Short mmCIF file of C-alpha atoms (C1' of nucleotides) in Angstrom, two decimals:
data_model
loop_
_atom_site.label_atom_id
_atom_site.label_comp_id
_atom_site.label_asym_id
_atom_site.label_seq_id
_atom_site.Cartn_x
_atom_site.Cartn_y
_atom_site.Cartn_z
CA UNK T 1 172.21 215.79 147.96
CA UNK T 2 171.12 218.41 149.89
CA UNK T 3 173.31 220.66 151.57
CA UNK T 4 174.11 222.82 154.28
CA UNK T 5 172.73 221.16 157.39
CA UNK T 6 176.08 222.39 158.75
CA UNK T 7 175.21 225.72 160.13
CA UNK T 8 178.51 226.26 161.54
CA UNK T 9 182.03 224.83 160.05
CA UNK T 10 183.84 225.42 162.79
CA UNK T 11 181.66 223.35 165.17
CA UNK T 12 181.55 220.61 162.28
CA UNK T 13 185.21 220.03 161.99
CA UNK T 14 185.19 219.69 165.87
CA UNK T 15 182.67 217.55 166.14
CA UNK T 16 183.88 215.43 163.51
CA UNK T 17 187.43 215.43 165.02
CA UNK T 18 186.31 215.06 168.49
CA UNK T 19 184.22 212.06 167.28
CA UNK T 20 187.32 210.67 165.73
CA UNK T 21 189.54 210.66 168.44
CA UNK T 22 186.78 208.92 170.82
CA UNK T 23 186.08 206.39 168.64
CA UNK T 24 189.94 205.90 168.12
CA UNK T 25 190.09 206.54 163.93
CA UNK T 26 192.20 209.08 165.46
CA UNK T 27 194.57 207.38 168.16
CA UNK T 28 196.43 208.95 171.06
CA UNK T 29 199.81 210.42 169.54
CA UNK T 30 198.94 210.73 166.57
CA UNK T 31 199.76 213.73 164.67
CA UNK T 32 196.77 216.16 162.56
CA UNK T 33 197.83 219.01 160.41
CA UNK T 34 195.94 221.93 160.06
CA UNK T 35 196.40 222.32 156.11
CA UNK T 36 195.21 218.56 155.74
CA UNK T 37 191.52 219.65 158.02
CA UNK T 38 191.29 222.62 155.78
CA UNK T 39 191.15 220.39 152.80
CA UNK T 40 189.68 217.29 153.99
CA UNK T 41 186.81 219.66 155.23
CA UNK T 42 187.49 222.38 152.67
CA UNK T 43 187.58 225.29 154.66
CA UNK T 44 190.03 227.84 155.40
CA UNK T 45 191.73 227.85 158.45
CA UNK T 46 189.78 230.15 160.75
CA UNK T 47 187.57 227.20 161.38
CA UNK T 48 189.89 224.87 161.85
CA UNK T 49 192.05 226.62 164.44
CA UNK T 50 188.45 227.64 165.85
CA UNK T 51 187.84 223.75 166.01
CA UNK T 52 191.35 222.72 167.25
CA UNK T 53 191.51 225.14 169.46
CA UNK T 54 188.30 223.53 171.35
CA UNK T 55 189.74 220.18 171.30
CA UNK T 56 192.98 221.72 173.02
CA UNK T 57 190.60 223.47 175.83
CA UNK T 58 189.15 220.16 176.56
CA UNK T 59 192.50 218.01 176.35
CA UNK T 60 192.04 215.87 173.15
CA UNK T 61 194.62 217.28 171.51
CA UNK T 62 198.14 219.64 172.09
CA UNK T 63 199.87 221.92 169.71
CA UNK T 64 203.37 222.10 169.93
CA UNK T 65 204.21 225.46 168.15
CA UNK T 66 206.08 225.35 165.12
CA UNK T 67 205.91 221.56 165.44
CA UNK T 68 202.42 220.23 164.97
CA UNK T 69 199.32 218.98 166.63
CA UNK T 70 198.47 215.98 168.42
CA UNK T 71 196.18 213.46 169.45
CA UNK T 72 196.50 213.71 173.33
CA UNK T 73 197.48 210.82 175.28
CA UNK T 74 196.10 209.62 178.40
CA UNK T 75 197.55 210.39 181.70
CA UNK T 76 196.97 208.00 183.97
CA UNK T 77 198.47 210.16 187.24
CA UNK T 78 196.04 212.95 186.49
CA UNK T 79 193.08 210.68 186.10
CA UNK T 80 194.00 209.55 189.48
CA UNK T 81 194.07 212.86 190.48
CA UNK T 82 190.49 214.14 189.36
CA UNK T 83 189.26 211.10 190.54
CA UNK T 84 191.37 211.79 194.09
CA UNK T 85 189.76 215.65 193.99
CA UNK T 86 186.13 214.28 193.07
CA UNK T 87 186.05 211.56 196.10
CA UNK T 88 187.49 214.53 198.46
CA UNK T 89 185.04 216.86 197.04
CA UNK T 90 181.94 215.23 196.86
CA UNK T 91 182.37 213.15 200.14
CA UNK T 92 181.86 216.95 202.06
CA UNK T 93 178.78 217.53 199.76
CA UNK T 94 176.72 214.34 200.61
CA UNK T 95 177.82 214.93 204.54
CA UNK T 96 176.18 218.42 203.60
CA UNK T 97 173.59 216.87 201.77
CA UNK T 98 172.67 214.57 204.13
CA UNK T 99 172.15 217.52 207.06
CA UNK T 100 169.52 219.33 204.97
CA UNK T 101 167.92 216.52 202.66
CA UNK T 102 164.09 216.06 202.38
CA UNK T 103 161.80 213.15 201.94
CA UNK T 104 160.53 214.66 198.31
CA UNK T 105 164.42 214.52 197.33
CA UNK T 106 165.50 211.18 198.43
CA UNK T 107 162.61 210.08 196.43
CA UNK T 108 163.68 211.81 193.73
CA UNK T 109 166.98 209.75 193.97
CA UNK T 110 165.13 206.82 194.63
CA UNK T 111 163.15 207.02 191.57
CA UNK T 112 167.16 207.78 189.72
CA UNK T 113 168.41 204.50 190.56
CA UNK T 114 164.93 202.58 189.82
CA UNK T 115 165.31 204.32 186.17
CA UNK T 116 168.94 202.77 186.07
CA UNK T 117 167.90 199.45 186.64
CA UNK T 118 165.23 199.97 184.31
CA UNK T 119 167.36 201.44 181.55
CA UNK T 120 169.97 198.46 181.54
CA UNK T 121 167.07 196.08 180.35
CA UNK T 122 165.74 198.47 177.11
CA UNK T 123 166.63 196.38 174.08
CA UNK T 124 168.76 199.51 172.53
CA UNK T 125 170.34 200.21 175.63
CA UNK T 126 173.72 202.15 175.52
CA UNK T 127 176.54 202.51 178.04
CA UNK T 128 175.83 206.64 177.27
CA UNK T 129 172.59 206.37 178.53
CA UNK T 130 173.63 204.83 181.99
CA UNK T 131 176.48 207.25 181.68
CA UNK T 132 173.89 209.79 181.96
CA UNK T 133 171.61 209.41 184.01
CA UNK T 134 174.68 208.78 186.08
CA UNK T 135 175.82 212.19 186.12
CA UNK T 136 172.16 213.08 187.08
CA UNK T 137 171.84 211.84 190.20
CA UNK T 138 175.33 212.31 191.70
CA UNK T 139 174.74 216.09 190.41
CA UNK T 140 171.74 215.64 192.99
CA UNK T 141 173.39 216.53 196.06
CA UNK T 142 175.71 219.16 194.62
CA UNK T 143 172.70 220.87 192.99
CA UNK T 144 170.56 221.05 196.70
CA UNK T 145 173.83 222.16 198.67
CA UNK T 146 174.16 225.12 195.98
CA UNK T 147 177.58 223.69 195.28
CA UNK T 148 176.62 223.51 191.32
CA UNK T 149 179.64 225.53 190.35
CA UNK T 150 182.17 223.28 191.80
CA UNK T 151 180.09 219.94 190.02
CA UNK T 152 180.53 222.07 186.76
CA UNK T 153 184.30 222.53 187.73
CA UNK T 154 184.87 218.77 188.07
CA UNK T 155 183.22 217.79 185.15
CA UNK T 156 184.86 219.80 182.83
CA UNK T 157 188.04 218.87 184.48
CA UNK T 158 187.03 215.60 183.75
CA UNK T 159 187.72 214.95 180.02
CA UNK T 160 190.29 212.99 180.12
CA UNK T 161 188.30 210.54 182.70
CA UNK T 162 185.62 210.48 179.89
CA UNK T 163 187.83 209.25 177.09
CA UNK T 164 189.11 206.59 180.16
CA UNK T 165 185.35 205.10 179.91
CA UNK T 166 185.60 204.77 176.42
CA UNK T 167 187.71 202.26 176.59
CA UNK T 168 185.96 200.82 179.48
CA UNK T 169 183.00 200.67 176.56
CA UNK T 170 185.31 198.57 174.74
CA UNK T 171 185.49 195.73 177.44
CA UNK T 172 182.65 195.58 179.52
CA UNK T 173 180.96 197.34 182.75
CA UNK T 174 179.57 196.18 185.09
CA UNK T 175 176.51 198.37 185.88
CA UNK T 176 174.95 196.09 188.17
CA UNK T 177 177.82 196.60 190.49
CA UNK T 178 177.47 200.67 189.74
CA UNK T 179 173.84 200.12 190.94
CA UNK T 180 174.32 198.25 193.43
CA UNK T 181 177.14 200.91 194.88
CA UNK T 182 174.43 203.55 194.24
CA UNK T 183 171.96 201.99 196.71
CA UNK T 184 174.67 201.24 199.48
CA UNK T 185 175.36 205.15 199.04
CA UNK T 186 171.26 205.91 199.32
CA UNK T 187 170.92 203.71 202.36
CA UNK T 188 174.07 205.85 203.87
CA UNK T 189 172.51 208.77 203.35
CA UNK T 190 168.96 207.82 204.47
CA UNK T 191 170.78 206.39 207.86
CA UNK T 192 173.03 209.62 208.02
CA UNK T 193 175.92 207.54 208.31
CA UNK T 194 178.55 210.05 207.15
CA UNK T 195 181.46 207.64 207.95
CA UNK T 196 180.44 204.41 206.13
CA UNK T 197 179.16 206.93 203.18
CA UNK T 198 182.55 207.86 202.91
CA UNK T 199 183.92 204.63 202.46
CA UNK T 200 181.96 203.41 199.99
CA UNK T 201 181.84 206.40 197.91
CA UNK T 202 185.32 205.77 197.99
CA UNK T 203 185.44 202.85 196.54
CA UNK T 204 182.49 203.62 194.22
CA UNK T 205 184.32 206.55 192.54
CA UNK T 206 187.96 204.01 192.66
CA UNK T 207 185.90 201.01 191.32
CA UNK T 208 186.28 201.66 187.33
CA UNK T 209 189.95 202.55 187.11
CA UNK T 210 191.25 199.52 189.49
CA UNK T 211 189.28 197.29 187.92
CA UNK T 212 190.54 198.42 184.44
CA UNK T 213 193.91 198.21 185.27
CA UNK T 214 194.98 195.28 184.18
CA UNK T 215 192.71 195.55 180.74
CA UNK T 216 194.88 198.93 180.31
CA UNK T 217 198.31 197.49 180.52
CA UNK T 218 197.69 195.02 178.02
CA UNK T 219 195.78 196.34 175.78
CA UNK T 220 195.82 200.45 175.66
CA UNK T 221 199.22 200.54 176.50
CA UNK T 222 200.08 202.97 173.72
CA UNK T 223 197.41 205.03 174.26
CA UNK T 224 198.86 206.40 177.71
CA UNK T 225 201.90 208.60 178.49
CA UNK T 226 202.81 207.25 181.89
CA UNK T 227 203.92 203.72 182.61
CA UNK T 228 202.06 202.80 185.81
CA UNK T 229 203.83 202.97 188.57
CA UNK T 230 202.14 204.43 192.29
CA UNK C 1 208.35 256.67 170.02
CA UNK C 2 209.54 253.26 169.15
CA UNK C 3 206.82 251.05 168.45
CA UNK C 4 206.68 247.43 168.18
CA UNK C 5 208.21 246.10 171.29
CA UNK C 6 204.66 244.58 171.37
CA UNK C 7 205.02 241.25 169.47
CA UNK C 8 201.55 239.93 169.42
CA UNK C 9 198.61 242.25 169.53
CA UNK C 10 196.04 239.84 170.35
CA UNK C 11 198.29 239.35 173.75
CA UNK C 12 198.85 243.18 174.26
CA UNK C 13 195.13 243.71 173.45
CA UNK C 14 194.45 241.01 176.57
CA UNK C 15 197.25 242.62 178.99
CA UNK C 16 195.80 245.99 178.83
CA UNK C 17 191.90 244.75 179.12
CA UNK C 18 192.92 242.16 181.66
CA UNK C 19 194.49 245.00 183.94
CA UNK C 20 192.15 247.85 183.43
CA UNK C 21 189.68 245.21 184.69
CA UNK C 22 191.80 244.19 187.65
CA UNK C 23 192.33 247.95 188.19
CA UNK C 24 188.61 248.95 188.04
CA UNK C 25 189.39 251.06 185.07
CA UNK C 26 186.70 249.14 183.69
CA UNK C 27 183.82 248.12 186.36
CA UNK C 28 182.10 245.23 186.66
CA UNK C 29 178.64 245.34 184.51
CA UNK C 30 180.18 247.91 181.93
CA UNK C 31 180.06 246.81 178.13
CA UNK C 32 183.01 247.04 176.05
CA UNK C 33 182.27 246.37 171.96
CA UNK C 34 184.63 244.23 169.80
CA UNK C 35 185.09 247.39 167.11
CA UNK C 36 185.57 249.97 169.79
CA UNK C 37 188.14 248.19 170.96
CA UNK C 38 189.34 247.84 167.41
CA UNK C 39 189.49 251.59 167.15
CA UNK C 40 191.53 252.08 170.37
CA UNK C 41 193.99 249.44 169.64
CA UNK C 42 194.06 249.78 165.81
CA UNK C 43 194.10 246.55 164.51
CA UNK C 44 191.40 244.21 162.99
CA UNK C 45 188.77 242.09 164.84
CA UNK C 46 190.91 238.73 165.10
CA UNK C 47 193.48 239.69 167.52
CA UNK C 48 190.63 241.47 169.47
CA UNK C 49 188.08 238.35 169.38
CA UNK C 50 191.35 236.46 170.55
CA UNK C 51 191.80 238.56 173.33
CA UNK C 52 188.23 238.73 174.75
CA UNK C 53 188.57 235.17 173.92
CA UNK C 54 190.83 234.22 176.62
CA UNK C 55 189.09 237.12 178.91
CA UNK C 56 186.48 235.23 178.95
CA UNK C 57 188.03 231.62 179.30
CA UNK C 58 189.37 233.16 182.75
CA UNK C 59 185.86 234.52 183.75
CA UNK C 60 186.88 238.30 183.39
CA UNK C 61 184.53 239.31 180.59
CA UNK C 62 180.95 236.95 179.00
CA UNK C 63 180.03 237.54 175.85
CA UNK C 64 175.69 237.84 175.23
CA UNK C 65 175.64 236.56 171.19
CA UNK C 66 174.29 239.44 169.31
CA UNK C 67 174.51 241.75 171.89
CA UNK C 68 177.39 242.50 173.30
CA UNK C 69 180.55 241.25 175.91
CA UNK C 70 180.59 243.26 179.33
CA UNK C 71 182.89 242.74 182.21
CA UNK C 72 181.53 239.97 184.69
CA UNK C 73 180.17 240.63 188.19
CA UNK C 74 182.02 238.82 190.77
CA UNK C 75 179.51 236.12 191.95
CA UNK C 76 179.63 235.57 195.95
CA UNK C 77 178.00 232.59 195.67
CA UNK C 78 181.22 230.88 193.17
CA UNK C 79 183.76 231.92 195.31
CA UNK C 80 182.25 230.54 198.60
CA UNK C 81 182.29 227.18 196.13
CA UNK C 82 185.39 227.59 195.41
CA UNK C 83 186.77 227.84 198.94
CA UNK C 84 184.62 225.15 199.91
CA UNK C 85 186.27 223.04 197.27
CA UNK C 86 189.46 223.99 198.10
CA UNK C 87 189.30 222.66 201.64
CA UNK C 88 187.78 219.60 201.18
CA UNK C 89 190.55 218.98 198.65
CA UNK C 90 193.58 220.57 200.68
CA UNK C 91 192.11 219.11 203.80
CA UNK C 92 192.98 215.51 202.33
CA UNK C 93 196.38 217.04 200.81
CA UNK C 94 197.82 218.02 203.92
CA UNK C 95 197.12 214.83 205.48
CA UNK C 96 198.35 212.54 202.88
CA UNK C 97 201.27 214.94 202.78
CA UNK C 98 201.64 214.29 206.90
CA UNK C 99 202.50 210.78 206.34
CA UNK C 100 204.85 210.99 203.52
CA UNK C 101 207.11 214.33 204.54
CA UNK C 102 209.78 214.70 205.17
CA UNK C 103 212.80 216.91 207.72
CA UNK C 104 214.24 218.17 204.28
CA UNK C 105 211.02 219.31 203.06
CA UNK C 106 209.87 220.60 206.69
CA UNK C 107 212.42 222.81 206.64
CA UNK C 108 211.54 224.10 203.38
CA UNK C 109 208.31 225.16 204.77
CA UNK C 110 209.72 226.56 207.78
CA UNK C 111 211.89 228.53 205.27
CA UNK C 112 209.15 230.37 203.35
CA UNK C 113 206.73 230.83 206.45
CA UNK C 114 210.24 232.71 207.75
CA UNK C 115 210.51 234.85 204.01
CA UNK C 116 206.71 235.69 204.31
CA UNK C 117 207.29 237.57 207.89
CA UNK C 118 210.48 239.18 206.15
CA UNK C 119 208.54 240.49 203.14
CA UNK C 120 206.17 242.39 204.80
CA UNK C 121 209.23 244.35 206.17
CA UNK C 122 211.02 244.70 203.11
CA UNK C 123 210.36 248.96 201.84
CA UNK C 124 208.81 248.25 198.54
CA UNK C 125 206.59 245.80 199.64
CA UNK C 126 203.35 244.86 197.35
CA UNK C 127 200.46 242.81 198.38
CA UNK C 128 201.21 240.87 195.24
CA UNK C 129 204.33 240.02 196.42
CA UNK C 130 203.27 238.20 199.49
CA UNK C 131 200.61 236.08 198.21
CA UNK C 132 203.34 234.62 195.31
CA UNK C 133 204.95 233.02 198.63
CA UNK C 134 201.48 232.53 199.73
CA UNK C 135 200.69 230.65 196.77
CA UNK C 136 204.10 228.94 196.93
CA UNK C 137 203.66 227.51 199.93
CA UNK C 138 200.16 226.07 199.81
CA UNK C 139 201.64 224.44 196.40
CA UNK C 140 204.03 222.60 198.28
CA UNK C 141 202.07 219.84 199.44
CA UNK C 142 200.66 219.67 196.35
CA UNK C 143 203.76 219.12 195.22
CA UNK C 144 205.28 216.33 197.27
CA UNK C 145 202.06 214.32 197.00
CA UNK C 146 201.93 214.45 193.38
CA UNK C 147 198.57 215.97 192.73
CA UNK C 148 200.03 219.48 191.04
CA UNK C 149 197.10 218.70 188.38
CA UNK C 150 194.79 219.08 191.44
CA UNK C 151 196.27 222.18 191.85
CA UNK C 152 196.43 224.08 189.08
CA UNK C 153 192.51 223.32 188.13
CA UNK C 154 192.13 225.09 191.70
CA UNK C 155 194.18 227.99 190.57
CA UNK C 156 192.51 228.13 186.80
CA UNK C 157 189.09 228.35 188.75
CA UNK C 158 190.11 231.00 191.34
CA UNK C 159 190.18 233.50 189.16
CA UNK C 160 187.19 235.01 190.64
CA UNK C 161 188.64 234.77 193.88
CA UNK C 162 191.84 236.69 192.51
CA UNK C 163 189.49 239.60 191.54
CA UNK C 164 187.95 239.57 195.02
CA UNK C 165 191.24 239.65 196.53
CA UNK C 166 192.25 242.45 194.55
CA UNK C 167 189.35 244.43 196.16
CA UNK C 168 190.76 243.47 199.81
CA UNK C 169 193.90 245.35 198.83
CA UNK C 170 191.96 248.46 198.91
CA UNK C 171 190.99 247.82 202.25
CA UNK C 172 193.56 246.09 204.12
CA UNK C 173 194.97 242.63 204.61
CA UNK C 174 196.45 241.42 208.11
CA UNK C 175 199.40 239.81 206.79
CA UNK C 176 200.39 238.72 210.54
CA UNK C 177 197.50 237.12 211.08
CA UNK C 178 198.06 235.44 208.19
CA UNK C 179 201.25 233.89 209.03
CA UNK C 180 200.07 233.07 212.35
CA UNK C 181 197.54 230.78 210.67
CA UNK C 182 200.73 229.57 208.19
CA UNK C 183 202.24 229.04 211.76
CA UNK C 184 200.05 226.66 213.50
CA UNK C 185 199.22 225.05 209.92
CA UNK C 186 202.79 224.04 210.21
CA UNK C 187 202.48 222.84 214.27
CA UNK C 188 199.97 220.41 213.13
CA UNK C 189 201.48 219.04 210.31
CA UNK C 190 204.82 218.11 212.68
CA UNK C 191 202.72 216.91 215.58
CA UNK C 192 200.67 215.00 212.72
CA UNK C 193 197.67 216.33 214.39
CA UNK C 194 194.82 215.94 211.06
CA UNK C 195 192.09 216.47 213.09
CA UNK C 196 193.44 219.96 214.56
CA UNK C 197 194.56 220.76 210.98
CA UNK C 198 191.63 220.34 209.28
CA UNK C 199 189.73 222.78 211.57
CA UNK C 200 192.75 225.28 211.59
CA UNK C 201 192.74 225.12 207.63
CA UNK C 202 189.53 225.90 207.26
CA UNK C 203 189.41 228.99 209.06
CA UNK C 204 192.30 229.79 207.33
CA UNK C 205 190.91 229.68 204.39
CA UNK C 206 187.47 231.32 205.25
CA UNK C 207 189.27 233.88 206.46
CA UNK C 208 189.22 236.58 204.03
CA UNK C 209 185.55 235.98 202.51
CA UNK C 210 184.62 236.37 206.23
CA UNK C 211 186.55 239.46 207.38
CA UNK C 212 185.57 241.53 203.47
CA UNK C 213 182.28 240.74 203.92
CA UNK C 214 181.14 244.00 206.16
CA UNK C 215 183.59 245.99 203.59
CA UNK C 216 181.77 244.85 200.81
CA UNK C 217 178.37 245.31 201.56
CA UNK C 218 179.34 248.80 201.85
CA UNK C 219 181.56 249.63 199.45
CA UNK C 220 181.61 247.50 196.06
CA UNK C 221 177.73 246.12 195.78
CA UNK C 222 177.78 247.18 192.43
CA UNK C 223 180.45 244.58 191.77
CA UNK C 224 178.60 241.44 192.60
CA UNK C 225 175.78 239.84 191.15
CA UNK C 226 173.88 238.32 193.87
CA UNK C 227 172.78 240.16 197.21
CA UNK C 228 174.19 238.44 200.55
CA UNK C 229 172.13 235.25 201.61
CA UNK C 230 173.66 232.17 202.77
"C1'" DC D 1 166.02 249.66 161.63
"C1'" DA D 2 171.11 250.02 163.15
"C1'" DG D 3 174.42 247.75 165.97
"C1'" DT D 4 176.29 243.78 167.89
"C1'" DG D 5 178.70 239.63 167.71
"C1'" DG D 6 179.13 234.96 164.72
"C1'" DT D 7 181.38 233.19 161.12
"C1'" DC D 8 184.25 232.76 157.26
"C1'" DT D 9 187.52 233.69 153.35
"C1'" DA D 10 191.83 234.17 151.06
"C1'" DG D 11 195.24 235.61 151.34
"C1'" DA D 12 199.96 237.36 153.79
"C1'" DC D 13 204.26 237.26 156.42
"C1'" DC D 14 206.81 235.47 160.28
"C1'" DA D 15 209.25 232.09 163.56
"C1'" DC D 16 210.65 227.86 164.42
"C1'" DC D 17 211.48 222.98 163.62
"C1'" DG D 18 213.64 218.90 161.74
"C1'" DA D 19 215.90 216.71 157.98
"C1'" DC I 1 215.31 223.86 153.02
"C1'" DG I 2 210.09 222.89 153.30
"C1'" DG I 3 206.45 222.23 156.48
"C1'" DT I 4 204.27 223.56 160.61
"C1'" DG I 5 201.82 226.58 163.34
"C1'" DG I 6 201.49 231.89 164.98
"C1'" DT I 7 199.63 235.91 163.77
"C1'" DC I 8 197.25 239.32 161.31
"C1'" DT I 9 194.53 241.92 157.72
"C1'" DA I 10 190.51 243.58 155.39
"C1'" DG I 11 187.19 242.63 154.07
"C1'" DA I 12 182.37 239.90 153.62
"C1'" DC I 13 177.82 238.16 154.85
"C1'" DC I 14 174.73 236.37 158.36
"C1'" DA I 15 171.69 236.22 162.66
"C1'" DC I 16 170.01 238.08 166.30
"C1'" DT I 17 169.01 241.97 169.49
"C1'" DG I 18 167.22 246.13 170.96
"C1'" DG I 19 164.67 250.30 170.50
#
DNA sequence: CAGTGGTCTAGACCACCGA
DNA sequence: CGGTGGTCTAGACCACTGG
């Protein structure tokens, strides 16, 4: 075989972890030992710690000092949260958006949501994909109101929300609905209707964790820390 | 001397960086190498990369691969973002927090609006000491609503706006007009008046970018990285 | 080229935890 | 007690940058 494709044993081992936990070989609780990664990958343990350390930034796992390190759960109250922070957040930056929008950008998101539709019929289609050019066009109106630094500061709050749609993955989405949310919003901005905009993009950002709900508390139950309560 | 009430190097390494950064001791643009520092704190490069590490998690120092780490500019621009964030989110706070409060809880308010005018009396008064109640109180409804996680991504990405602030304490900060604001923040939340609040919150808020502005054109250019549009 | 950070090793000793 | 992470050393070699 050949070797050494790696480049960078640090970034391997997270990568390989990270993988792991999303596709749920490693589940939420469980424990992983840093003297086990160092063998399993053979490495010392500057990489690993390099590695785990990573996964702690981003919230997929949590050292407990002297204890061990874990497989982070899933909090349902701060997902509700980011989600609560996002809807606040980016209702202010369409309103903004829609005062100084342009002809040549609305097209732009036109042509976004005609690719979505598009990309749900492509015989190797994959929820990522949607996922992605997702992101792209709500990053639209933060990237023309300059407000990039605060879309960066949601997403990478937004971790534990991503590992949420994984599980989504494993029942099913609707994208049609997604779409079809993603027009209402276009038509709200091309009328400048600033209070129906906020409404639906309400419920738009709300629509995957309600409707998961119920999928959750029977089947992921373990995987979360809170009961659900509020 | 005695030695070794230090404990962990890589932490003492970050204090001192961390405040001769705060303290201007080392400006904004300058480069600081991973082996001087080494020489000047006499230990090896892990504690040191460990240190600049978590500098530059918090936005103090970036690090160019291969060529060196240097002190961050502040970045105008971010910290507008930030503020804008902050009241779109805060705005939506305070009123959920209107219609779930409480006497108790009012009064708890009323209590550290009353210990922020007795600070400023107090002889050994600090800036620093003020905005801790500042802080305090703004985390309140945070608090009661049950969206701390909402706060403390705020806080983690203020940092830049904690730098900035520590350049308005070489000017000077009108602490009464803060309260004031504090004040009528308060009115509205008892009279349940959202619309009033949401207007008086955001001038609060703005209030400091606004007022340093003139002061910093003039005085600490150096420090930022962008000139003044927008 | 010399200097910087990027990465890694192979140890070491310590502090804390639970059984 | 043994296992875990917490911390640190003293090197090493690599990859890229700038002059």
């Amino acid at each position: 075989m050949s070797k050494s494709e790696t480049k960078n044993l640090s970034y391997v081992v997270y990568e390989e972890l990270k993988s792991e936990i999303l596709g749920l070989e490693l589940v939420p609780g469980q424990a992983i030992s840093e003297n086990e990664i160092c063998k399993k990958f053979n490495v010392s343990r500057t990489p690993v710690r390099d590695a785990l350390w990573r996964l702690q930034e981003q919230g997929f796992v949590a050292t407990m000092p002297y204890h061990g390190t874990y497989v982070t759960k899933l909090n349902m109250s701060e997902i509700k949260q980011l989600i609560y922070m996002r809807i606040a957040v980016e209702t202010n930056v369409i309103c903004d958006f829609i005062d100084i929008t342009t002809p040549m950008i609305l097209e732009d998101v036109r042509y976004m949501i005609r690719k979505q539709e598009a990309i749900i019929l492509e015989k190797d289609f994959t929820p990522e994909m949607f996922y992605q050019l997702d992101l792209q066009m709500h990053a639209v109106w933060f990237e023309v109101t300059g407000m990039m630094k605060i879309w960066e500061i949601i997403q990478d709050a937004q971790v534990h929300y991503t590992r949420f749609r994984k599980l989504d993955f494993e029942t099913e989405t609707n994208f049609a609905r997604i779409i079809k949310d993603h027009k209402r919003i276009f038509e709200m901005i091309q009328n400048k209707d600033k209070v129906g905009l906020a409404e639906v993009l309400k419920e738009h950002l709300s629509y995957s964790i309600e409707r998961m709900k119920p999928h959750i508390e029977i089947n992921y139950k373990d995987y979360f820390e809170d009961s659900f309560e509020a």
